[in-house]
Short mmCIF file of N, CA and C and ligand atoms in Angstrom, two decimals:
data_model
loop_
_atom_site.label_atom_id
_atom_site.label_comp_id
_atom_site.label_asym_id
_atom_site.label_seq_id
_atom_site.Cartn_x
_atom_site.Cartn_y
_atom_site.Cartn_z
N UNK W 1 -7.96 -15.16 -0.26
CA UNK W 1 -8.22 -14.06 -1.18
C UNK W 1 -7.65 -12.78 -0.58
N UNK W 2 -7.50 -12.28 -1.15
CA UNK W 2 -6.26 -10.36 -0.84
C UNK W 2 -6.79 -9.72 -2.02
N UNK W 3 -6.33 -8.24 -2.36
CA UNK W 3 -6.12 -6.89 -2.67
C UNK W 3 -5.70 -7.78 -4.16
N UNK W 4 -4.47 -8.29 -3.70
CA UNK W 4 -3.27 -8.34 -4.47
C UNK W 4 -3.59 -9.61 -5.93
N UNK W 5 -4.56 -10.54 -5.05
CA UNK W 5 -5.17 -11.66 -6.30
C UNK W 5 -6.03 -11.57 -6.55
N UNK W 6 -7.18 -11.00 -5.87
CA UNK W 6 -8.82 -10.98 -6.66
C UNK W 6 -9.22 -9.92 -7.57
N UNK W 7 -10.07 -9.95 -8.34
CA UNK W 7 -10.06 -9.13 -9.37
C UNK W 7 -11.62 -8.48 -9.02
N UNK W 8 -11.75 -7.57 -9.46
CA UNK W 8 -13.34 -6.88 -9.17
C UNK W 8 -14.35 -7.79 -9.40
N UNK W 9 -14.25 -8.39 -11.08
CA UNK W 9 -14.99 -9.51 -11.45
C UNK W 9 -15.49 -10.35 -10.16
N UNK W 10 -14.54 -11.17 -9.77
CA UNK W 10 -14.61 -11.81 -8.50
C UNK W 10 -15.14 -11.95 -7.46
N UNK W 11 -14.79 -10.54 -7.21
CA UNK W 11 -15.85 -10.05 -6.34
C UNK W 11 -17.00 -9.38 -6.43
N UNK W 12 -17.71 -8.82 -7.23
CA UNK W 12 -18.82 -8.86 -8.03
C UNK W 12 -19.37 -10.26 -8.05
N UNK W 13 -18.99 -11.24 -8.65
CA UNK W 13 -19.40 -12.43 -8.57
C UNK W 13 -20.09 -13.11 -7.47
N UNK W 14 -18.99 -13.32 -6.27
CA UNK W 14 -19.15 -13.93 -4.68
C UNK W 14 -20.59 -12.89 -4.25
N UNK W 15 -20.77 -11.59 -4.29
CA UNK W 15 -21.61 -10.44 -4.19
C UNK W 15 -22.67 -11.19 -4.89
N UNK W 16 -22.89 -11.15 -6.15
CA UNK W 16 -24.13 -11.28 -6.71
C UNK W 16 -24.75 -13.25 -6.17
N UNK W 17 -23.64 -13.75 -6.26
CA UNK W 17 -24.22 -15.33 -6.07
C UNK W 17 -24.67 -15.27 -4.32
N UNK W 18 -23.81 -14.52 -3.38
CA UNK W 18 -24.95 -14.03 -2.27
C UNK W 18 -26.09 -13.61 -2.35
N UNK W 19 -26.06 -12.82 -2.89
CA UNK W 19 -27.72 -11.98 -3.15
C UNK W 19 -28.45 -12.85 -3.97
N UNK W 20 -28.33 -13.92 -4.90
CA UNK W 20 -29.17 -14.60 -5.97
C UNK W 20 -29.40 -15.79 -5.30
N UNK W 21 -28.67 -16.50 -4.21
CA UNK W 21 -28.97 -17.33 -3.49
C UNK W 21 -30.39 -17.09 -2.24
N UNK W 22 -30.04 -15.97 -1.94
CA UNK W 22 -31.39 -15.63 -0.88
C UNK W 22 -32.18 -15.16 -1.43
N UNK W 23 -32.33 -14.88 -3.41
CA UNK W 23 -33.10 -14.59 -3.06
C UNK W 23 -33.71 -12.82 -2.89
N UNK W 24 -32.80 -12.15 -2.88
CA UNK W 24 -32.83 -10.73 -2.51
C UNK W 24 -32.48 -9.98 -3.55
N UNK W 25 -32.79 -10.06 -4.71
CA UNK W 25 -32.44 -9.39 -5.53
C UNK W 25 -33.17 -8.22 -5.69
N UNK W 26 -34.55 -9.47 -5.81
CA UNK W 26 -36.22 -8.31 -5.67
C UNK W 26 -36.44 -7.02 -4.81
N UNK W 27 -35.12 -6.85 -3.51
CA UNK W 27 -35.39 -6.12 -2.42
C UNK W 27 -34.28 -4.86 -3.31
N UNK W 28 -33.36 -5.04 -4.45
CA UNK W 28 -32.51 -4.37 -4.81
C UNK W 28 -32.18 -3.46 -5.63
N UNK W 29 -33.60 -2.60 -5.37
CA UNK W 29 -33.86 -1.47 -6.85
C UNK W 29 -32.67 -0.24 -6.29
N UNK W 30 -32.20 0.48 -7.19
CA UNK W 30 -31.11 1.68 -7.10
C UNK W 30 -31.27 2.44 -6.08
N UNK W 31 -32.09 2.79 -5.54
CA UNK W 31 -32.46 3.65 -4.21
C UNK W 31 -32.12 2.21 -2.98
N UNK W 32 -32.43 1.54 -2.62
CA UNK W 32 -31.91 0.31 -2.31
C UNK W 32 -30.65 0.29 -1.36
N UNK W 33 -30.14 -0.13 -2.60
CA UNK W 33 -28.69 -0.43 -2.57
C UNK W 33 -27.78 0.52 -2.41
N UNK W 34 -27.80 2.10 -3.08
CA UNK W 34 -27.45 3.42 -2.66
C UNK W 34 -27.80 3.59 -1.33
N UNK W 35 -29.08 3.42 -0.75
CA UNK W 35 -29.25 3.90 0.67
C UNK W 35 -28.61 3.10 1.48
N UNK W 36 -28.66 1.57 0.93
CA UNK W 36 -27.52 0.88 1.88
C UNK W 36 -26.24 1.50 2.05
N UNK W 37 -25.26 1.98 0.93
CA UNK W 37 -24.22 1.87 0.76
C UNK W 37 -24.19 3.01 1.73
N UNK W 38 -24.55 4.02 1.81
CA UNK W 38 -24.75 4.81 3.00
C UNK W 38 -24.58 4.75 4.57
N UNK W 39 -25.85 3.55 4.48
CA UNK W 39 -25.75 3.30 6.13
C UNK W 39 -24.49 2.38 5.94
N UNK W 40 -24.26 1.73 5.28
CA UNK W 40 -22.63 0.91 6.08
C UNK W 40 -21.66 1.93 6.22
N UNK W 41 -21.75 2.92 5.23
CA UNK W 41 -20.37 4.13 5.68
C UNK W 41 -20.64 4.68 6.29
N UNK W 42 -21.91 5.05 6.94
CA UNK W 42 -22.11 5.42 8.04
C UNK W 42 -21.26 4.85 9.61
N UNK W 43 -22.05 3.27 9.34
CA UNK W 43 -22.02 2.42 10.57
C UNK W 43 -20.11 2.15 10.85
N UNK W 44 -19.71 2.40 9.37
CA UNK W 44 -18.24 2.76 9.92
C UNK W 44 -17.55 3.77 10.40
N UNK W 45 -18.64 4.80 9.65
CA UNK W 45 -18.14 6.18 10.65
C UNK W 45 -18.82 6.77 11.89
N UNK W 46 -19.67 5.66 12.41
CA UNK W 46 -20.17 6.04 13.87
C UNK W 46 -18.80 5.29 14.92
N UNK W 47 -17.70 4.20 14.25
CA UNK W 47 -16.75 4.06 15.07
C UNK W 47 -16.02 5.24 15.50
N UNK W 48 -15.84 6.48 15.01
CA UNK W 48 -15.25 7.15 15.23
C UNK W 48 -15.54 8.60 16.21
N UNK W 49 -17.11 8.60 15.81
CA UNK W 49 -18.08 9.64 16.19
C UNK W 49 -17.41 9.99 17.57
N UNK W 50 -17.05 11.36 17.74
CA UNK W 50 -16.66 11.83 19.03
C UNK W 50 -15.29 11.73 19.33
N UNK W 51 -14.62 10.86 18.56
CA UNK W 51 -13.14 10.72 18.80
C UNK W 51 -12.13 11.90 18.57
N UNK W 52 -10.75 12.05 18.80
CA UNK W 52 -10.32 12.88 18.19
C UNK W 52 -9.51 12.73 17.07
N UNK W 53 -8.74 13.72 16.37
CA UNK W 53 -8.11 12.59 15.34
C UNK W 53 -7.19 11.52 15.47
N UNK W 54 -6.58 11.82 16.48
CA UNK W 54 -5.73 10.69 17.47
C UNK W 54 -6.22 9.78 17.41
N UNK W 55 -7.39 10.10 17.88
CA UNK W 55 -8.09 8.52 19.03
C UNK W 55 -8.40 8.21 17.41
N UNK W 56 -8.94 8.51 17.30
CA UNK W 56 -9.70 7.57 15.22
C UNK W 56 -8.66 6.85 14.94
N UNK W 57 -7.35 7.31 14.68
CA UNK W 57 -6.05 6.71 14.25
C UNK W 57 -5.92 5.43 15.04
N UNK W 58 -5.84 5.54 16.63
CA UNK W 58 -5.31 4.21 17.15
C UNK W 58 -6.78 3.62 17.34
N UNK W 59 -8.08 4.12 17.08
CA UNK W 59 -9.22 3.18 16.92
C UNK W 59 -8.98 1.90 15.56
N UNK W 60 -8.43 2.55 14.66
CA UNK W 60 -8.09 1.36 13.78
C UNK W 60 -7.60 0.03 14.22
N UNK W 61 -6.71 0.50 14.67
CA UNK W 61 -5.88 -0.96 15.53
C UNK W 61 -6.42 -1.52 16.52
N UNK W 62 -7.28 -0.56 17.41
CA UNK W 62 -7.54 -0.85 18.64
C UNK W 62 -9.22 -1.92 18.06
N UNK W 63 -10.09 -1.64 17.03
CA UNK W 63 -10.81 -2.31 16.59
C UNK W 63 -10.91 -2.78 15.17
N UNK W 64 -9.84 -3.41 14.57
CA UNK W 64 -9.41 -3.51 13.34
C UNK W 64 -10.57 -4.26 12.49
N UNK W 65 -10.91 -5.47 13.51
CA UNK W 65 -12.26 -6.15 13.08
C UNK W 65 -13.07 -5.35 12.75
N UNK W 66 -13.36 -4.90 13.71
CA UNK W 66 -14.39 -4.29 13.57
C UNK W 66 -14.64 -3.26 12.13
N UNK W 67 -13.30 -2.41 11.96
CA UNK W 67 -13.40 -1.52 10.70
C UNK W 67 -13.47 -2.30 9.86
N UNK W 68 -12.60 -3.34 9.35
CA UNK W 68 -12.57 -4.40 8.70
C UNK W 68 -14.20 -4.41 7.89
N UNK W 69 -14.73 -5.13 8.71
CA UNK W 69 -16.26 -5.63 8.46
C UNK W 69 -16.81 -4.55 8.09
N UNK W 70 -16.90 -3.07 8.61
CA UNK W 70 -17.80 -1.97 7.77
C UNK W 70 -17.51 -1.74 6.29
N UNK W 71 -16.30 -1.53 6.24
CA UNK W 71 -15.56 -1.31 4.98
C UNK W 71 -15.80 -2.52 4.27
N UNK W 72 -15.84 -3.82 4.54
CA UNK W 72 -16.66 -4.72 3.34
C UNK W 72 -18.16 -4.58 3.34
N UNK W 73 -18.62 -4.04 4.17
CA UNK W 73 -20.36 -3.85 4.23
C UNK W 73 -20.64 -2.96 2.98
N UNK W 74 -19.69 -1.99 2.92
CA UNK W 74 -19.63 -0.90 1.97
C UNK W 74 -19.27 -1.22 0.43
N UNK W 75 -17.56 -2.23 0.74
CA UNK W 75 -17.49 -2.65 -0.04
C UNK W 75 -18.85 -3.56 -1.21
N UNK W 76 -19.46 -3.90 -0.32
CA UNK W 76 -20.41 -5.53 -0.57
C UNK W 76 -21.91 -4.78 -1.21
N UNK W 77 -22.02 -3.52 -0.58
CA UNK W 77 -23.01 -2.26 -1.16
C UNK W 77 -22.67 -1.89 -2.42
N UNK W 78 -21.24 -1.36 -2.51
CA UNK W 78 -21.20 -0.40 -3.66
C UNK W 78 -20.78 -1.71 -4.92
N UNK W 79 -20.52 -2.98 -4.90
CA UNK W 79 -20.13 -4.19 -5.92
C UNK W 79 -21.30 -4.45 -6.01
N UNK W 80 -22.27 -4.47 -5.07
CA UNK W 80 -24.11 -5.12 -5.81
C UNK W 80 -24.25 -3.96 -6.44
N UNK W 81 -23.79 -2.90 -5.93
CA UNK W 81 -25.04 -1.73 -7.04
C UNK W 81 -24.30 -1.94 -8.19
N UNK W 82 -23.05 -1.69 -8.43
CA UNK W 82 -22.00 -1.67 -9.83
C UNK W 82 -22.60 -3.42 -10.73
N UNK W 83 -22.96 -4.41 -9.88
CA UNK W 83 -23.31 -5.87 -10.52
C UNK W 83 -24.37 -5.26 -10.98
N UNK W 84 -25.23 -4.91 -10.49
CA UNK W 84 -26.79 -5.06 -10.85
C UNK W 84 -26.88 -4.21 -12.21
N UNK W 85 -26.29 -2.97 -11.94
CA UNK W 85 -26.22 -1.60 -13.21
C UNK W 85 -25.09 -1.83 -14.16
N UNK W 86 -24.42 -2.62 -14.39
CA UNK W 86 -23.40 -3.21 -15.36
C UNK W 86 -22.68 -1.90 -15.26
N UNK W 87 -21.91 -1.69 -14.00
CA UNK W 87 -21.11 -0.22 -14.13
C UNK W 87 -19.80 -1.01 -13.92
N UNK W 88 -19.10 -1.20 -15.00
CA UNK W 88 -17.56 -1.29 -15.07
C UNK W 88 -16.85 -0.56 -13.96
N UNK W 89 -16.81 -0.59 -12.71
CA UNK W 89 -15.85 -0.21 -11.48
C UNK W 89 -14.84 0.18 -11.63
N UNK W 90 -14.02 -0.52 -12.47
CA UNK W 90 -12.39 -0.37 -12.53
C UNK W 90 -12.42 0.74 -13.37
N UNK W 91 -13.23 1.05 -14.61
CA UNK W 91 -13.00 1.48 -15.80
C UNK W 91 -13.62 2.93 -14.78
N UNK W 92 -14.15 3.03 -14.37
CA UNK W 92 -15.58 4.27 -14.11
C UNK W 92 -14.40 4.91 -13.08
N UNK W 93 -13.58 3.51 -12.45
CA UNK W 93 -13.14 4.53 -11.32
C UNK W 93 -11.10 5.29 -12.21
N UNK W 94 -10.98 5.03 -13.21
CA UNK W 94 -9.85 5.17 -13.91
C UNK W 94 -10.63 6.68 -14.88
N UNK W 95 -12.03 6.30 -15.12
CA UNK W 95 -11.99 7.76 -15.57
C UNK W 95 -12.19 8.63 -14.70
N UNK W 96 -13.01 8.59 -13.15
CA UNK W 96 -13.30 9.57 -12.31
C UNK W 96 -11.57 9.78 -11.84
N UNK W 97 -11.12 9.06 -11.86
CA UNK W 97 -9.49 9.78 -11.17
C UNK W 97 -8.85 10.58 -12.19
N UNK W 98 -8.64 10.80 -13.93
CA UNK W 98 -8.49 11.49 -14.59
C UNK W 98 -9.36 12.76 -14.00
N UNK W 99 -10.43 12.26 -14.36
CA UNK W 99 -11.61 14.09 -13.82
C UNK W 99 -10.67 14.50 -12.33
N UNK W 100 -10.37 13.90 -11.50
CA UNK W 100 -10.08 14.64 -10.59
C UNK W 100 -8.52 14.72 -10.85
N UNK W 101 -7.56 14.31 -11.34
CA UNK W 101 -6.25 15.27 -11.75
C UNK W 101 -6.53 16.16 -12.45
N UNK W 102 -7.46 16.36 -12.83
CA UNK W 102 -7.71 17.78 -14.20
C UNK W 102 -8.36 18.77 -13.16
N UNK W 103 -9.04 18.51 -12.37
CA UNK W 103 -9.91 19.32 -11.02
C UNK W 103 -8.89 19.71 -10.05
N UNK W 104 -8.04 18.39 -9.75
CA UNK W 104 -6.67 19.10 -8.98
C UNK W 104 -5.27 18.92 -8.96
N UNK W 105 -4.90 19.58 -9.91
CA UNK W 105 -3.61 19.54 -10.58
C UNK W 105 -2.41 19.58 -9.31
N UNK W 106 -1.53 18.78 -9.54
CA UNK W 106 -0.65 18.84 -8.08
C UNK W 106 -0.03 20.23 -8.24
N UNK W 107 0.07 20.39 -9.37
CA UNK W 107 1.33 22.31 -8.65
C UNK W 107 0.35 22.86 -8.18
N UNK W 108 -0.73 22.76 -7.89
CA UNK W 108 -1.86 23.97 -7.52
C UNK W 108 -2.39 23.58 -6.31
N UNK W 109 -2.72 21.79 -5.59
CA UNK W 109 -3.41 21.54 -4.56
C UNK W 109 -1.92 20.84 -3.57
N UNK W 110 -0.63 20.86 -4.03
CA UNK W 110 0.70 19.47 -3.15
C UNK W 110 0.67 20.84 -2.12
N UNK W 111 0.11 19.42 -1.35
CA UNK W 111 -0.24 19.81 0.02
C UNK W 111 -0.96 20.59 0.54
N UNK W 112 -2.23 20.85 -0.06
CA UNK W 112 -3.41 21.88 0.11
C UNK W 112 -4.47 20.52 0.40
N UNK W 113 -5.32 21.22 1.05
CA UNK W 113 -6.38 20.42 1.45
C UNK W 113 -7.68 21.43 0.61
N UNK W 114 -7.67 22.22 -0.12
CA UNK W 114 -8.82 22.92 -1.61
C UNK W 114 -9.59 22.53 -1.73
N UNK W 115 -10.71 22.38 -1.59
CA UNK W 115 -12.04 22.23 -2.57
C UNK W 115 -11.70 22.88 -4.61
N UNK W 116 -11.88 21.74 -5.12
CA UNK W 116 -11.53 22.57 -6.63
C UNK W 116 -12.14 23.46 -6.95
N UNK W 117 -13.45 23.90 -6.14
CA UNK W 117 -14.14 24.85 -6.48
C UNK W 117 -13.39 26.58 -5.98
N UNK W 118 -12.52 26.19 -5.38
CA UNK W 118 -12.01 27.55 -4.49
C UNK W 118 -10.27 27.72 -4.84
N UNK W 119 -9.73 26.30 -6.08
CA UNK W 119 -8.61 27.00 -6.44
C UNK W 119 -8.70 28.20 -7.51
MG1 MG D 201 -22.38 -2.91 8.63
#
């Protein structure tokens, strides 16, 4: 399985038949699963804690596994909450990227690092 052949469905799927197998669904009310999705982006961004931006850069490589596995922890967080709340992912995330070309129009942010609140 890759990027390139699985479809959200899919993975949503493998996600929910984990969680319905143990069993853990009951543990999976919206506060839950949000606070999870948290601590795994956390637990991926304590790899970095203290580094510089350098060192973060060749920490990728230098523990690829390791990022690897947070980033599906996260991944595996934010596909149970989207399974459980019937939130269309693909669709939700095709309209939040419209909202943000309209928030930051490239002649105004190419190559600005802006908050849209301060163009
Ligand atoms: Mg984790």
């Amino acid at each position: 399985m890759n990027d390139r052949e699985a479809t959200v469905q899919q993975l949503k799927d493998i996600a929910v038949a984990f969680i319905s197998e143990r069993d853990w669904d009951q543990y999976h009310p919206a506060k839950n699963l949000a606070t999870n999705l948290v601590v795994e982006a956390v637990e991926l961004l304590e790899k970095f804690t203290w580094l510089t931006a350098q060192e973060s850069e060749e920490k990728v490589e230098s523990d690829r596994l390791g990022v690897e596995q947070e980033a599906a922890d996260v991944f595996f967080s934010l596909i149970a909450f989207c399974a459980r709340y019937k939130i269309d992912l693909a669709h939700a995330f095709e309209e939040k990227m419209k909202l943000n070309a309209q928030k930051y129009p490239i002649v105004k942010v190419y190559g600005k690092n802006t908050k849209y609140t301060q163009l």
